[in-house]
mmCIF file of C-alpha atoms in Angstrom:
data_model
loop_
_atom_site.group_PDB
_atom_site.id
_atom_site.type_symbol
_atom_site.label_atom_id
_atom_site.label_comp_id
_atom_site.label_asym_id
_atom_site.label_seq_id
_atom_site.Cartn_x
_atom_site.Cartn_y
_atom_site.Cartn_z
ATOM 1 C CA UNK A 8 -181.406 -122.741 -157.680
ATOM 2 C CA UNK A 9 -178.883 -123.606 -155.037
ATOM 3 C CA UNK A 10 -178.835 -122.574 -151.501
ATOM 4 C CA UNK A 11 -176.407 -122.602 -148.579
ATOM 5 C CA UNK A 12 -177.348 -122.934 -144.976
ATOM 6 C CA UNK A 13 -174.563 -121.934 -142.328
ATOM 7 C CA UNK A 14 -174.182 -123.764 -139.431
ATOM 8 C CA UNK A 15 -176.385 -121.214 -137.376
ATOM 9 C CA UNK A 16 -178.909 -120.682 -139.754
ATOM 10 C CA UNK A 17 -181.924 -122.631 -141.008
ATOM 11 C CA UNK A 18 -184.468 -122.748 -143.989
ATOM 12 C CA UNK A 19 -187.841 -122.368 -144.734
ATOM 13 C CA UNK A 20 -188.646 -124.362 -147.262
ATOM 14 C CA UNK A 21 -191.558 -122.927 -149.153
ATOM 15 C CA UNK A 22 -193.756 -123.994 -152.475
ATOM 16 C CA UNK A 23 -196.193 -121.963 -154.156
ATOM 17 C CA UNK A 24 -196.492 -119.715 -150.690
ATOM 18 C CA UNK A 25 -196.685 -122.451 -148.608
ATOM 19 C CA UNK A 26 -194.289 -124.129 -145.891
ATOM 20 C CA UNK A 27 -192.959 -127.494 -146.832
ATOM 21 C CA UNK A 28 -190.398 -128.309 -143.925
ATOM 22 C CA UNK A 29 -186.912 -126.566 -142.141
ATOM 23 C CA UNK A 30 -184.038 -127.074 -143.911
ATOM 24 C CA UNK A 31 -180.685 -127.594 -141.356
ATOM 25 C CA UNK A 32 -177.202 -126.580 -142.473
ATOM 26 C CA UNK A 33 -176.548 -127.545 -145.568
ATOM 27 C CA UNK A 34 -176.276 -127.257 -149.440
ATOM 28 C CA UNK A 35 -179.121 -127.298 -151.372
ATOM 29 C CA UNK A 36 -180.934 -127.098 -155.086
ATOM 30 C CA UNK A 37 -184.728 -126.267 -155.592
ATOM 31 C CA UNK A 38 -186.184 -125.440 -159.177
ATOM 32 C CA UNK A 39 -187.491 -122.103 -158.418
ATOM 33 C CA UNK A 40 -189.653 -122.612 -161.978
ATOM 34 C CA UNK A 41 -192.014 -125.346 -159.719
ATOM 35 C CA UNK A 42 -192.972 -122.782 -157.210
ATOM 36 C CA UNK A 43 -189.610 -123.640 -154.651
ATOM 37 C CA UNK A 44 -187.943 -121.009 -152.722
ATOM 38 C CA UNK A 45 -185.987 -121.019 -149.448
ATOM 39 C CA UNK A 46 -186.242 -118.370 -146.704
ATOM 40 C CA UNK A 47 -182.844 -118.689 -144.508
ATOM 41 C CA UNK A 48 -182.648 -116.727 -141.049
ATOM 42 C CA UNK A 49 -180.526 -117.005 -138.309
ATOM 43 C CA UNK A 50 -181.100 -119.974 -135.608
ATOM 44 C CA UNK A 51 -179.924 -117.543 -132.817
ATOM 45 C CA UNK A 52 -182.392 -114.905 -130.631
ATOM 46 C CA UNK A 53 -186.117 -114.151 -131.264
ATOM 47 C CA UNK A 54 -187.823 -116.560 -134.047
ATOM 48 C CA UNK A 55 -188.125 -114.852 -137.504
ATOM 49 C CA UNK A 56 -191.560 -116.504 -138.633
ATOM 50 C CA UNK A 57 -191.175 -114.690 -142.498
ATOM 51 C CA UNK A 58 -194.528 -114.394 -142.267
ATOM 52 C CA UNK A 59 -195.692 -117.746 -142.007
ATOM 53 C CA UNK A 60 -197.993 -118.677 -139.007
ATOM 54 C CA UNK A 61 -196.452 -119.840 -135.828
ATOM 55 C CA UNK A 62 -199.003 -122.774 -135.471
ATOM 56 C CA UNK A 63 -197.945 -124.059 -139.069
ATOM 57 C CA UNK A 64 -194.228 -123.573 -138.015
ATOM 58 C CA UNK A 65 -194.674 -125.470 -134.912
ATOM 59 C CA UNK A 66 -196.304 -128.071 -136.641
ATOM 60 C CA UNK A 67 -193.142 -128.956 -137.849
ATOM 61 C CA UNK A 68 -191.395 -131.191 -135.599
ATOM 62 C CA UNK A 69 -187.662 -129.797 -136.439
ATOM 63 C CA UNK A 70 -188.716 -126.872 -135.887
ATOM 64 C CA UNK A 71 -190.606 -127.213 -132.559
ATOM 65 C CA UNK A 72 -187.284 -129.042 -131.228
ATOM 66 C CA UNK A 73 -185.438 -125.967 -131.943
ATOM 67 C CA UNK A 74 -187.219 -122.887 -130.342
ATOM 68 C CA UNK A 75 -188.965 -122.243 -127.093
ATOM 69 C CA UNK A 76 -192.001 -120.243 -126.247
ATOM 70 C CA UNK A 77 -192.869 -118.306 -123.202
ATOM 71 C CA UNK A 78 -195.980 -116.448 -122.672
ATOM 72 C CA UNK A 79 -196.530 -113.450 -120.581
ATOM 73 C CA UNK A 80 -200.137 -113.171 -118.520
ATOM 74 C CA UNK A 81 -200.972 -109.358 -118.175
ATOM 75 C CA UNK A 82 -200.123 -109.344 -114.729
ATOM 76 C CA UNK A 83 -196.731 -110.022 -115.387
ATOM 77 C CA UNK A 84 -192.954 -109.310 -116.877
ATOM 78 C CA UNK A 85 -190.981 -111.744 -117.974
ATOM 79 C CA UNK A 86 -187.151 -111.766 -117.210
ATOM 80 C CA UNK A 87 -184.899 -113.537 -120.274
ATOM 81 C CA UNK A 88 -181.711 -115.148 -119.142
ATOM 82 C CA UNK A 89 -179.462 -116.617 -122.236
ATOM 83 C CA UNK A 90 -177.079 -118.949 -121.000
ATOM 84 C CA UNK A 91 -177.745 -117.892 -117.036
ATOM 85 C CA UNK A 92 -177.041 -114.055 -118.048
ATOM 86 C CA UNK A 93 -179.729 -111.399 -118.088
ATOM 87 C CA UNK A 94 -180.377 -110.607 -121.759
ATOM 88 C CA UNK A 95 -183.794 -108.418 -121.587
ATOM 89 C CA UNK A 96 -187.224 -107.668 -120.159
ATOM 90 C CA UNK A 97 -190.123 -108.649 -122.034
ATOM 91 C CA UNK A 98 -193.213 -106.836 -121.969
ATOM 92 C CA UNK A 99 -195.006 -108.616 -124.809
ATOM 93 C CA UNK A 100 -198.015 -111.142 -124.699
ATOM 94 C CA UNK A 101 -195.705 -114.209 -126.011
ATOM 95 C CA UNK A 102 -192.522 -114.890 -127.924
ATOM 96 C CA UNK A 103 -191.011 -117.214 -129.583
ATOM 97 C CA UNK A 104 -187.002 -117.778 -129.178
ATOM 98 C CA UNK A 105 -184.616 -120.522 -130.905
ATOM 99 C CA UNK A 106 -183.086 -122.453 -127.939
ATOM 100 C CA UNK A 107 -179.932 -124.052 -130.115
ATOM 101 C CA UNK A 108 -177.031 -122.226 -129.712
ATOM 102 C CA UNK A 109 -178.475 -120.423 -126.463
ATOM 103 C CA UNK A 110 -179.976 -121.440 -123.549
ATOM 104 C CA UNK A 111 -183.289 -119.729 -122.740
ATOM 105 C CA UNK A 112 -184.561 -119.353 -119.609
ATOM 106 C CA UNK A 113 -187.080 -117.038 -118.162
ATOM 107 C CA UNK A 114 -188.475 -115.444 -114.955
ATOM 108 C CA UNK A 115 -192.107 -114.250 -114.419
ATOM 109 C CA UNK A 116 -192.267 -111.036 -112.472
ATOM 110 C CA UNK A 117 -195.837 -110.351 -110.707
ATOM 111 C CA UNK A 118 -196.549 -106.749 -111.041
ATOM 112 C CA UNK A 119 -199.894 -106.840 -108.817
ATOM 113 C CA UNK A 120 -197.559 -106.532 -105.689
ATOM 114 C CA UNK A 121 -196.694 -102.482 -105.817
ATOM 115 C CA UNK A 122 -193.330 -103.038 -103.895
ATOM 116 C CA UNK A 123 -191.046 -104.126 -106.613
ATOM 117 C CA UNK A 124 -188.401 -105.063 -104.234
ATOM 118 C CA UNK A 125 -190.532 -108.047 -102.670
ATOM 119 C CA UNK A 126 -190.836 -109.588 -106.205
ATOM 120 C CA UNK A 127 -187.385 -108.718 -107.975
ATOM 121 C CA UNK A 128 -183.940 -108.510 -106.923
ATOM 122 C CA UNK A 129 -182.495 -104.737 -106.604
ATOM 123 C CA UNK A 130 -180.087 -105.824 -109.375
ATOM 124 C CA UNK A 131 -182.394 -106.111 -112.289
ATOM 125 C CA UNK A 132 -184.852 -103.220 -111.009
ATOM 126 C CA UNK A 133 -183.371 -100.651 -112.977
ATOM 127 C CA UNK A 134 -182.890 -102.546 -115.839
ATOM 128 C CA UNK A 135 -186.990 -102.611 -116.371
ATOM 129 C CA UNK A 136 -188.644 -100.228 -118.916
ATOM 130 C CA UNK A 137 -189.143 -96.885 -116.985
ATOM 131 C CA UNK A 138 -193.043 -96.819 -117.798
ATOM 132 C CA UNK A 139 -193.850 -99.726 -115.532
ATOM 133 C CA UNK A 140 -192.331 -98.487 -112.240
ATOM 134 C CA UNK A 141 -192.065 -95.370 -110.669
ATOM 135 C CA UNK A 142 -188.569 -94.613 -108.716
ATOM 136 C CA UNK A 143 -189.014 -92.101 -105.095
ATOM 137 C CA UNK A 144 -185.894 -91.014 -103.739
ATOM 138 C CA UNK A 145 -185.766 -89.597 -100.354
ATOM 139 C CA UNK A 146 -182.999 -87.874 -99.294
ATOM 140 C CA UNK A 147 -181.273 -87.166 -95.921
ATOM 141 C CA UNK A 148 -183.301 -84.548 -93.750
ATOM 142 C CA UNK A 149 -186.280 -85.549 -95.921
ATOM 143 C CA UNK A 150 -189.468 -87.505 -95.857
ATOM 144 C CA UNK A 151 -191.905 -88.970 -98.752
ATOM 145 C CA UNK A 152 -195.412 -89.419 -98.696
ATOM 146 C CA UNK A 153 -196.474 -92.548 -100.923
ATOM 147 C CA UNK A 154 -199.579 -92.403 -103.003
ATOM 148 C CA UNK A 155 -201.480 -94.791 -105.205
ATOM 149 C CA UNK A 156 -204.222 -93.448 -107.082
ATOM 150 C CA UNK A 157 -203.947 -89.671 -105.281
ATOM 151 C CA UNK A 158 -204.900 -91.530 -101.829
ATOM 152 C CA UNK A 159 -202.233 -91.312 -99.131
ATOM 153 C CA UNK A 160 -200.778 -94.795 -98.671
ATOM 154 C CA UNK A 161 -197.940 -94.477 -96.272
ATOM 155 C CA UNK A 162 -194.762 -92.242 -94.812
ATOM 156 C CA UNK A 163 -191.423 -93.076 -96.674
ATOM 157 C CA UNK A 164 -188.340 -92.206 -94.509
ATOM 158 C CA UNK A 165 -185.040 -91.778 -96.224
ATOM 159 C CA UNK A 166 -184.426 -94.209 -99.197
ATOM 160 C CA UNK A 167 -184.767 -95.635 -102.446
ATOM 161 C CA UNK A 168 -188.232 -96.579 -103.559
ATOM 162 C CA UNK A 169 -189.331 -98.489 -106.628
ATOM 163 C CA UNK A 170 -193.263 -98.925 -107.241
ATOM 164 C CA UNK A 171 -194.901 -101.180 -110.247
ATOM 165 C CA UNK A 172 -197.213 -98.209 -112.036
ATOM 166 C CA UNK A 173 -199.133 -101.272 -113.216
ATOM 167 C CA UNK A 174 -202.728 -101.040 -112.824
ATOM 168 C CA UNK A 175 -202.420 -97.989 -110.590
ATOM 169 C CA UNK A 176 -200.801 -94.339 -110.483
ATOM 170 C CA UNK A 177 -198.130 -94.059 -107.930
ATOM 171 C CA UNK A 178 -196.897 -90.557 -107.021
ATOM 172 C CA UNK A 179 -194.839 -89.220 -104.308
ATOM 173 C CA UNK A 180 -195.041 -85.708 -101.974
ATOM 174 C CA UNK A 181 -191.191 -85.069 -101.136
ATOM 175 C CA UNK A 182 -190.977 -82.607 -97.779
ATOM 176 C CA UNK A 183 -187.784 -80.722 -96.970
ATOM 177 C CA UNK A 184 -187.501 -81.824 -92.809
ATOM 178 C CA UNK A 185 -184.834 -79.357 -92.437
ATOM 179 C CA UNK A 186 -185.096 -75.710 -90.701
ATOM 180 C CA UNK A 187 -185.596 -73.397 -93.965
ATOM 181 C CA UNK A 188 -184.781 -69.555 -94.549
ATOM 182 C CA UNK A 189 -188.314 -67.314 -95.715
ATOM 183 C CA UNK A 190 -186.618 -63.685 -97.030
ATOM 184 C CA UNK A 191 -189.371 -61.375 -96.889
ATOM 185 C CA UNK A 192 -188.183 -58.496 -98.966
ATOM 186 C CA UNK A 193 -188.359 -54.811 -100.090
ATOM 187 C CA UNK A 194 -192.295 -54.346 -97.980
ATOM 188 C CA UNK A 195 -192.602 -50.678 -98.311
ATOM 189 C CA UNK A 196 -195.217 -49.640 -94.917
ATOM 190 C CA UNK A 197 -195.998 -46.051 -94.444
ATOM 191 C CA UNK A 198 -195.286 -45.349 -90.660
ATOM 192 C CA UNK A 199 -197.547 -43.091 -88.463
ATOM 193 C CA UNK A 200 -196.054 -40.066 -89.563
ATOM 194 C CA UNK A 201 -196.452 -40.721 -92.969
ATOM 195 C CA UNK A 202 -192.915 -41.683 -94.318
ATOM 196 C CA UNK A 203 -192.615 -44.350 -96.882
ATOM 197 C CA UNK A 204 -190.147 -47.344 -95.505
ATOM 198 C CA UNK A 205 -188.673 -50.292 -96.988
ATOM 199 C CA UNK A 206 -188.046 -53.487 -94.853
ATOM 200 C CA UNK A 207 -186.151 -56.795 -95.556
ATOM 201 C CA UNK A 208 -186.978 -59.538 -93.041
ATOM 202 C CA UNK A 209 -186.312 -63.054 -92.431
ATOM 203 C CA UNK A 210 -187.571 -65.623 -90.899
ATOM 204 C CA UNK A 211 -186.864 -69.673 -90.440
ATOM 205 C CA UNK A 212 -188.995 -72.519 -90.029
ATOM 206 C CA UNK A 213 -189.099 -76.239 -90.474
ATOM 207 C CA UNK A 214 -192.462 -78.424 -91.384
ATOM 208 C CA UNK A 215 -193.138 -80.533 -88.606
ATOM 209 C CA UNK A 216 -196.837 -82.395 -90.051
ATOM 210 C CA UNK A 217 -196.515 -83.152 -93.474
ATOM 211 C CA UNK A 218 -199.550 -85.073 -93.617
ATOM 212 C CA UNK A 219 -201.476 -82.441 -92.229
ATOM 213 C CA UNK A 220 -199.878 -79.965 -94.172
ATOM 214 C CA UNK A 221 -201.228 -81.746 -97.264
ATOM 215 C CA UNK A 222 -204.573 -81.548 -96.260
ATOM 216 C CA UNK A 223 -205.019 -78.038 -94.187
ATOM 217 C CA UNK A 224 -202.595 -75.835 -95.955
ATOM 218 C CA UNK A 225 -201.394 -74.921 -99.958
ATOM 219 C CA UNK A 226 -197.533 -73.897 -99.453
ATOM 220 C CA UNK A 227 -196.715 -73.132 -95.654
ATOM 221 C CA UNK A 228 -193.943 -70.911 -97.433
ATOM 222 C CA UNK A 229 -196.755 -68.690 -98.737
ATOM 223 C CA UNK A 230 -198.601 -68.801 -96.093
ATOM 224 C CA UNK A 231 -196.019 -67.603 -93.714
ATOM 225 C CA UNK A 232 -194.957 -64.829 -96.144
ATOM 226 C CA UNK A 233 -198.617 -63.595 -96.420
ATOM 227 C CA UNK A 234 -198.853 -63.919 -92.501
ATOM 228 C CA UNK A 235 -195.153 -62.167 -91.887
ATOM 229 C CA UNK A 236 -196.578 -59.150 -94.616
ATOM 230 C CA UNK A 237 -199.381 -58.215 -92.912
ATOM 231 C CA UNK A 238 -197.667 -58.290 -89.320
ATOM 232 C CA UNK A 239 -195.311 -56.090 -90.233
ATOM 233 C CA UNK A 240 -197.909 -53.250 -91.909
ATOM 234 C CA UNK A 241 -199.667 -53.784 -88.854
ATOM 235 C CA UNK A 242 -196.812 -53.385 -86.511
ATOM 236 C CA UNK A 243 -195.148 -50.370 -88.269
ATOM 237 C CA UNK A 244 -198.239 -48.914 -88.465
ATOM 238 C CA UNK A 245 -198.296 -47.560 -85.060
ATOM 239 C CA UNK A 246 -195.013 -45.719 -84.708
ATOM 240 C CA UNK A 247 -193.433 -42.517 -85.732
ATOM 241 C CA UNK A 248 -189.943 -42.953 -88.045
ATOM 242 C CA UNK A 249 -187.507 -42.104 -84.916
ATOM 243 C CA UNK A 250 -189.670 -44.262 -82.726
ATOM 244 C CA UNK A 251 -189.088 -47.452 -85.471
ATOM 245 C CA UNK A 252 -185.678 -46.582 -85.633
ATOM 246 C CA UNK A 253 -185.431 -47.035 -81.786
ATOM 247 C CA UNK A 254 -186.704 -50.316 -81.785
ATOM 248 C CA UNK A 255 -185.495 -52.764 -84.527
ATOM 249 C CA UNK A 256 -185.207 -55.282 -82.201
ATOM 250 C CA UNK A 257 -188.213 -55.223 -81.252
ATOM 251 C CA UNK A 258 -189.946 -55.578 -84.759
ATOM 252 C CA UNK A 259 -188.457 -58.858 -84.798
ATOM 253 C CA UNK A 260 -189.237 -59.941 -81.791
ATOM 254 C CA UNK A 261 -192.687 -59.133 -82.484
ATOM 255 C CA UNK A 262 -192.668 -60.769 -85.937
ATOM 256 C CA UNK A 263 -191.444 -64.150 -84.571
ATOM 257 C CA UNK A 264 -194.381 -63.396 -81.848
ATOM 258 C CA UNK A 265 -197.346 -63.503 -83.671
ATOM 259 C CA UNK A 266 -195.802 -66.259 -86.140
ATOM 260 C CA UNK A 267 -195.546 -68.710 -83.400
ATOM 261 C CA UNK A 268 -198.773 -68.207 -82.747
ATOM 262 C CA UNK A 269 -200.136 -69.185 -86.225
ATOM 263 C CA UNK A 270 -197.267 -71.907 -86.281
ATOM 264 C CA UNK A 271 -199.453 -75.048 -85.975
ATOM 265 C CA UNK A 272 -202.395 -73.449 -88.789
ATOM 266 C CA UNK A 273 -199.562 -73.762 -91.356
ATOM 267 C CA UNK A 274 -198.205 -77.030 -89.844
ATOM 268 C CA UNK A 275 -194.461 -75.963 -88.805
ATOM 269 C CA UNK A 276 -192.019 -74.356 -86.252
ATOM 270 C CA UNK A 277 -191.534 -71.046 -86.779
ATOM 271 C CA UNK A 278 -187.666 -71.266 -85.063
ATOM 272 C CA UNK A 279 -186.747 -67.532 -85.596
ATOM 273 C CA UNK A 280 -187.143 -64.231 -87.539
ATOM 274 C CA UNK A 281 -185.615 -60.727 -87.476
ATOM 275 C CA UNK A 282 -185.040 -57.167 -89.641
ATOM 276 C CA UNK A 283 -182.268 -57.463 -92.225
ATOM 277 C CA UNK A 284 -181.952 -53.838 -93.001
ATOM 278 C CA UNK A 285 -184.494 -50.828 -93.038
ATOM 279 C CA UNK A 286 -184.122 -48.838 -95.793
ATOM 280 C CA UNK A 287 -185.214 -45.200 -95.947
ATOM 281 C CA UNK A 288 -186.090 -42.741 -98.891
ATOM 282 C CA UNK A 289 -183.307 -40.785 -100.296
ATOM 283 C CA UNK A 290 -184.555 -37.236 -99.060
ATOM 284 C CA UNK A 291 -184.720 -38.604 -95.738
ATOM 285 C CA UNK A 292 -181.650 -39.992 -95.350
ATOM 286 C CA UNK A 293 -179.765 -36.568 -96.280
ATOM 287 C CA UNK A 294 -182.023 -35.175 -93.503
ATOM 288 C CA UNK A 295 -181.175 -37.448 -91.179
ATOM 289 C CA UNK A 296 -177.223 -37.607 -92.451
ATOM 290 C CA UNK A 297 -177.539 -33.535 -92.085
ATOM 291 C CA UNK A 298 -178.647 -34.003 -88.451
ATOM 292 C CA UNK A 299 -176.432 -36.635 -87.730
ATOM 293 C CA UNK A 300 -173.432 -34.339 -88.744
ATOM 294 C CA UNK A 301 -174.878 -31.281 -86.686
ATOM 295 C CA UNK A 302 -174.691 -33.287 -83.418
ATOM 296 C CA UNK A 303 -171.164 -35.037 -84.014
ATOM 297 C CA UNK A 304 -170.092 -31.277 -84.500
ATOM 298 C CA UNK A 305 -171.745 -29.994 -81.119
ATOM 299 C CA UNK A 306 -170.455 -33.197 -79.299
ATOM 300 C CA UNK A 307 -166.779 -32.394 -80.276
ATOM 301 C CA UNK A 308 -167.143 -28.736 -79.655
ATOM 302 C CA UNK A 309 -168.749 -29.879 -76.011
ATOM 303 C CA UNK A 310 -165.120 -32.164 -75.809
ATOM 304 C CA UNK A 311 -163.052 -29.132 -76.918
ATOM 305 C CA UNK A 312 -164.338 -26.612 -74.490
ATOM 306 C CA UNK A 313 -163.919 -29.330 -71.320
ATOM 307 C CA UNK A 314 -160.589 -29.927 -72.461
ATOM 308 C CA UNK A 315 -159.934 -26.481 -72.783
ATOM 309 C CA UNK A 316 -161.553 -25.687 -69.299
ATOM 310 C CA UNK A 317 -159.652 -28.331 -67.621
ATOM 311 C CA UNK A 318 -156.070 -27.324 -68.854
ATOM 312 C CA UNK A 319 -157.014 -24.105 -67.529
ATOM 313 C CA UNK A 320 -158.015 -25.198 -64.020
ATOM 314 C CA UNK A 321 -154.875 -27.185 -64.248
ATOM 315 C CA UNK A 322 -152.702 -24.340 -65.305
ATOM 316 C CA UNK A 323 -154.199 -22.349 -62.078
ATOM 317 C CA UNK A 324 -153.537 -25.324 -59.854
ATOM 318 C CA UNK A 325 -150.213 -25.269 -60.481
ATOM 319 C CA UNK A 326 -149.725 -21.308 -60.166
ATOM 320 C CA UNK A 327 -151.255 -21.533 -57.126
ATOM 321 C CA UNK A 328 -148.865 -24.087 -55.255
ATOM 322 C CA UNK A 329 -146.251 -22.368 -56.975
ATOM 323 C CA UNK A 330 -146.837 -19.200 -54.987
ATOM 324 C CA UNK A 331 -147.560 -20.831 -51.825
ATOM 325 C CA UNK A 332 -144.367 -22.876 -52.062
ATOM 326 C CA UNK A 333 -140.647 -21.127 -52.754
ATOM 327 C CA UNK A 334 -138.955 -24.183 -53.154
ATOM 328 C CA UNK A 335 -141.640 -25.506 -56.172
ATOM 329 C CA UNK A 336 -141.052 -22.390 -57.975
ATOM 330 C CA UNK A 337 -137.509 -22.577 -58.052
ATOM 331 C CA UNK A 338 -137.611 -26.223 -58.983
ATOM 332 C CA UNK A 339 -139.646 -24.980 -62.146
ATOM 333 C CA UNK A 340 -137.879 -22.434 -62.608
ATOM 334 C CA UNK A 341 -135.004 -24.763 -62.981
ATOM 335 C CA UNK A 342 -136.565 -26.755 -65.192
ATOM 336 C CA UNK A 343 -137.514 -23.947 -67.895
ATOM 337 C CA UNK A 344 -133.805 -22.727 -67.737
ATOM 338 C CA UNK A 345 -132.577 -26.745 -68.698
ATOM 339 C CA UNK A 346 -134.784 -25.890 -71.428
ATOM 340 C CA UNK A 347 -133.893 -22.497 -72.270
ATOM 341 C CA UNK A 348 -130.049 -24.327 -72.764
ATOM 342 C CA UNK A 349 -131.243 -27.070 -74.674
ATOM 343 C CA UNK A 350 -132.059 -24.359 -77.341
ATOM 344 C CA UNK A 351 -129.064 -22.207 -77.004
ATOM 345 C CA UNK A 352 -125.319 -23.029 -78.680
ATOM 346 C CA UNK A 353 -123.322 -20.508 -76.487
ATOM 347 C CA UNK A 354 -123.973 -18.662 -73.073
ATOM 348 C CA UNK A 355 -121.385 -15.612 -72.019
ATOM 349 C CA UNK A 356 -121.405 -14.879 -68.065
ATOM 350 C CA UNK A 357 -120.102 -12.029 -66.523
ATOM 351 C CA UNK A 358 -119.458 -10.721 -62.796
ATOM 352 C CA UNK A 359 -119.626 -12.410 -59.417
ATOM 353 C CA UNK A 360 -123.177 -13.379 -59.092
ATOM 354 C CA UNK A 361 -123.585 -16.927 -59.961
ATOM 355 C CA UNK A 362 -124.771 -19.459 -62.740
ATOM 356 C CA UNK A 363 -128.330 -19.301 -61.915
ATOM 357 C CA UNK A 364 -129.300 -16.001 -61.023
ATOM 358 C CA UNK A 365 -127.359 -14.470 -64.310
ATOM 359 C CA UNK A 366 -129.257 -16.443 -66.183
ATOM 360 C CA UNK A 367 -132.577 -15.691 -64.289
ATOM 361 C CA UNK A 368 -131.732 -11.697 -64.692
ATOM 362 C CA UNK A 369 -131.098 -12.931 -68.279
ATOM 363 C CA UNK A 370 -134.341 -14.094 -68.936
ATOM 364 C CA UNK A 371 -135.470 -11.144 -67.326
ATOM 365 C CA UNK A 372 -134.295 -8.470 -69.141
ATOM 366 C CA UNK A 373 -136.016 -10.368 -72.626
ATOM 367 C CA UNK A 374 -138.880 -10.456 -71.052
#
């Protein structure tokens, strides 16, 4: 039977199941009927054994001359370079590689140290299987907390983080270092007099311990809402519904109060809270829209009746100096007969008296 070898292939020669010798690029003619037969693979990448042992194969001194091996302790990884380019990571125990056409090198990578970064440069980091490393980003305004095994190890301040998971768990706690909003919403409190309100409050804070907030408390957002809840029930508690009304301000106020002073239990600054909106049942509010309309009506009948009052006083004023003074009532009376002519088209005068008087005995006689 004839074979042909390409120039970046080889043989395995084999008789009766067992390896004779490689077979180099070339022609070639076995009789298959006395047990020959030729296994041809390529010379190029990881070593395809076709099932014949590696120690028989390296035994072979054509063979050994054409491959490398590199083993891997547990420890480690093992970088492969081909021609002084990364090619892959290998995780394996050992593997065998021909070392003809390409030039093998490799790079042991200890993963005993749990900063990756002090073992491997940042540019092959991410090119490592995922299951071996664990990745922490912390962003701006935030703050890790590093742990191997579930015990604290250290603070991480903002960054990029890569961890071997070799041989230990590594896990990360990510806090938010930035002042956050709490919306306490739709608490319906009964106040003294027995009327069912609805309040919306808010309130911000920003972690200041998270290390101790880890330890002491389980969510200082729940905490705070619980806390916030039961201040308010307590607070409106005590006051009628037009008393509450009169002091909305003060509800805050009071919130933020008695938050502060809990502050350090939940392991933050409590920097502010206040009332969004109180929110009253619908029978109430037609009451109070009822009253509401009732005393916009009295205050403009109050303004009306001044008004009216003060035009009068204002009317009698002016009669008054009228009468005292000759010369002011002709000077109105002038003035009402400009506008008596204003209105008029045609006047008709008649007999000696003059302009003014004529017109004053006109305006007499109408009257």
């Amino acid at each position: 039977m004839k074979y042909l070898i390409k120039e970046q292939e080889c043989g395995y020669l084999m008789k009766n199941g067992r390896f004779v010798r490689l077979l180099t690029a070339g022609k070639y003619r076995f009789m298959k009927e006395l047990g020959y037969e030729v296994q041809v693979v390529p010379m190029t990448g990881l070593v395809k054994t076709c099932g014949i042992p590696e120690d028989i194969l390296m035994g072979d001194q054509e063979f050994s001359a054409r491959v490398v091996k590199v083993e891997v302790p547990d420890t480690c990884l093992a970088i492969r370079f081909v021609n002084q380019a990364f090619k892959e990571v290998l995780t394996g125990p050992e593997a065998l590689f021909w070392n003809v056409f390409e030039k093998n090198t490799f790079q042991m990578v200890d993963m005993t140290e749990p900063c990756m970064e002090k073992v491997l440069p940042r540019m092959y980091i991410d090119l490592m299987p995922m299951k071996y490393y664990k990745k922490i980003v912390v962003k701006d305004g935030e703050v890790g907390l590093l742990y191997f095994d579930n015990r604290l190890e250290k603070r991480l301040e903002t960054g990029s983080y890569y961890f071997w998971n070799y041989g230990r768990e590594v896990t990360g706690k990510i806090f938010n270092m930035k002042i956050q909003q709490l919306d306490i919403t739709g608490q319906e409190i009964l106040t003294a007099d027995k009327v069912g309100v609805r309040l919306n409050v808010v309130c911000s804070y920003r972690i200041t311990d998270p290390e101790r907030l880890v330890k002491m408390v389980d969510g200082a957002s729940g905490q705070l809402y619980t806390c916030a809840q039961l201040v308010l029930r307590e607070y409106v508690g005590r006051f009628r519904l037009d008393e509450l009304l009169a002091q909305k301000e003060e509800i805050g106020q009071y919130v933020l109060q008695k938050l502060r002073e809990r502050q350090e239990e939940f392991c933050v600054e409590v920097t502010g809270a206040g009332i969004k909106d109180i929110i009253l049942p619908g029978e109430i509010r037609e009451i109070m829209n009822t009253v509401l309309v009732a005393e916009k009506k009295a205050q403009a009948n109050v303004i009306m009746r001044r008004e009216e009052v003060a035009s009068t006083r204002s009317l009698l004023n002016t009669a008054r100096l009228m009468d005292e003074n000759r010369t002011l009532f002709k000077l109105k009376e002038m003035e009402y007969l400009e506008r008596i002519c204003d209105k008029v088209g045609g006047i008709t005068l008649n007999g000696g008296t003059n302009v003014l008087e004529q017109l004053s005995e006109l305006m007499a006689a109408k009257g």
